[in-house]
Amino acid sequence: MEKNASTGDFRISPFFYKSQNESLVISILVLMYLLGASMNMLIIGVIYLDDHLHTPMYLFVCNLSIVDICYITVIIPKLLEMLISRNNTVSFMQCFTQMYFYFISASAEVLVLFVMAYDRYVAVCNPLNYPRVLNGRVCVMIVVGLWASAFLNSFLITFPASTMSFCQVQTVHHFYCDAKTLVTISCAGKDTFNLLLYIELPLFGLVTFICSLASYVKIITVILRIRSSDGRRKAFSTCSSHLAVLTLYYVTGMSVYIIPPSKYSDILKQVCTMLYATITPIINPFIYSLRNKDITNALLKIGRAT
């Protein structure tokens, strides 16, 4: 008998649920959340406190840290609640609220990475016009635009997903309310959602990735033309951390879609999703703090001042 999702519940069943090492899993998740949240808040705090970091580049870095905090907050606390309470049942409202904020984070992430690539493109390839192209007003408009686009895109995906129907209480073999997994257990109403998903993925995923990649190809081409080795090193150092973050996110993200069907494909997809949704937000601050002299110097200055 078919029923609408709004009248039923879902059971979230990640591959590590009811593990024999449950205490270890809980400890790792707590450590991941505390580390990721604290490091990203530290980046935001340093950028806010140091006037020298009040530039377009660090405004976008700050937004990336906000996105990373959103990512892990959407996923890890609910996972911990399920593991500690031993109750993996979530209501319709809880499931699709989590999905909505997850897609906000995912949409904002790809847009921020694209904007950061454009910022470095202008800085390296058109440095004389950098203050004019990315002035304060333009930067504010970019930030407002990317977050508005993320909220709208998430709504356009989540609402059709919430209208799907399910035959009974269903098990979601993932560690959060994953839209693609819900489609596989849906009885009806998934055609509109699938259509929107096939439009959204190329638009927000492939197009932004190609544009970001094209920016870095052009940047590297310009850097290689610099005659001074010191000039090349300095120019590349301003882009290497951004390129590392971009590569890490897209490699782990695209892995979810290229894993061939097999006995262990569900587990592999969960692991890859865990990498870009929870591990990447933890690694990003280390990439910026360890590879970026401006943030390192700002941290040292704030440390001496206190």
PDB file of N, CA and C in Angstrom, residues 217-228 231-233 235-236:
ATOM      1  N   VAL A 217      44.024  26.610 -15.339  1.00  0.00           N
ATOM      2  CA  VAL A 217      44.865  26.352 -16.521  1.00  0.00           C
ATOM      3  C   VAL A 217      45.448  27.667 -17.034  1.00  0.00           C
ATOM      4  N   LYS A 218      44.606  28.686 -17.108  1.00  0.00           N
ATOM      5  CA  LYS A 218      45.066  29.998 -17.547  1.00  0.00           C
ATOM      6  C   LYS A 218      46.068  30.585 -16.548  1.00  0.00           C
ATOM      7  N   ILE A 219      45.804  30.405 -15.271  1.00  0.00           N
ATOM      8  CA  ILE A 219      46.710  30.912 -14.229  1.00  0.00           C
ATOM      9  C   ILE A 219      48.084  30.265 -14.355  1.00  0.00           C
ATOM     10  N   ILE A 220      48.103  28.935 -14.485  1.00  0.00           N
ATOM     11  CA  ILE A 220      49.377  28.217 -14.595  1.00  0.00           C
ATOM     12  C   ILE A 220      50.133  28.643 -15.852  1.00  0.00           C
ATOM     13  N   THR A 221      49.400  28.851 -16.952  1.00  0.00           N
ATOM     14  CA  THR A 221      50.025  29.312 -18.198  1.00  0.00           C
ATOM     15  C   THR A 221      50.712  30.660 -18.000  1.00  0.00           C
ATOM     16  N   VAL A 222      50.029  31.578 -17.312  1.00  0.00           N
ATOM     17  CA  VAL A 222      50.601  32.906 -17.043  1.00  0.00           C
ATOM     18  C   VAL A 222      51.802  32.799 -16.116  1.00  0.00           C
ATOM     19  N   ILE A 223      51.703  31.955 -15.095  1.00  0.00           N
ATOM     20  CA  ILE A 223      52.804  31.801 -14.137  1.00  0.00           C
ATOM     21  C   ILE A 223      54.057  31.267 -14.819  1.00  0.00           C
ATOM     22  N   LEU A 224      53.879  30.318 -15.712  1.00  0.00           N
ATOM     23  CA  LEU A 224      55.032  29.727 -16.409  1.00  0.00           C
ATOM     24  C   LEU A 224      55.743  30.727 -17.315  1.00  0.00           C
ATOM     25  N   ARG A 225      55.039  31.798 -17.685  1.00  0.00           N
ATOM     26  CA  ARG A 225      55.647  32.827 -18.525  1.00  0.00           C
ATOM     27  C   ARG A 225      56.466  33.835 -17.716  1.00  0.00           C
ATOM     28  N   ILE A 226      56.337  33.808 -16.411  1.00  0.00           N
ATOM     29  CA  ILE A 226      57.098  34.729 -15.562  1.00  0.00           C
ATOM     30  C   ILE A 226      58.568  34.318 -15.579  1.00  0.00           C
ATOM     31  N   ARG A 227      59.432  35.221 -15.889  1.00  0.00           N
ATOM     32  CA  ARG A 227      60.853  34.898 -16.054  1.00  0.00           C
ATOM     33  C   ARG A 227      61.543  34.642 -14.724  1.00  0.00           C
ATOM     34  N   SER A 228      61.185  35.406 -13.731  1.00  0.00           N
ATOM     35  CA  SER A 228      61.826  35.268 -12.424  1.00  0.00           C
ATOM     36  C   SER A 228      61.295  34.022 -11.695  1.00  0.00           C
ATOM     37  N   GLY A 231      59.422  35.129  -8.730  1.00  0.00           N
ATOM     38  CA  GLY A 231      58.100  35.626  -9.109  1.00  0.00           C
ATOM     39  C   GLY A 231      57.130  34.486  -9.368  1.00  0.00           C
ATOM     40  N   ARG A 232      57.640  33.412 -10.033  1.00  0.00           N
ATOM     41  CA  ARG A 232      56.782  32.247 -10.275  1.00  0.00           C
ATOM     42  C   ARG A 232      56.367  31.586  -8.971  1.00  0.00           C
ATOM     43  N   ARG A 233      57.324  31.467  -8.046  1.00  0.00           N
ATOM     44  CA  ARG A 233      57.032  30.826  -6.760  1.00  0.00           C
ATOM     45  C   ARG A 233      56.004  31.632  -5.978  1.00  0.00           C
ATOM     46  N   ALA A 235      53.785  33.768  -7.169  1.00  0.00           N
ATOM     47  CA  ALA A 235      52.482  33.731  -7.841  1.00  0.00           C
ATOM     48  C   ALA A 235      51.781  32.399  -7.602  1.00  0.00           C
ATOM     49  N   PHE A 236      52.540  31.317  -7.677  1.00  0.00           N
ATOM     50  CA  PHE A 236      51.939  30.000  -7.498  1.00  0.00           C
ATOM     51  C   PHE A 236      51.505  29.775  -6.055  1.00  0.00           C
TER      52      PHE A 236
END
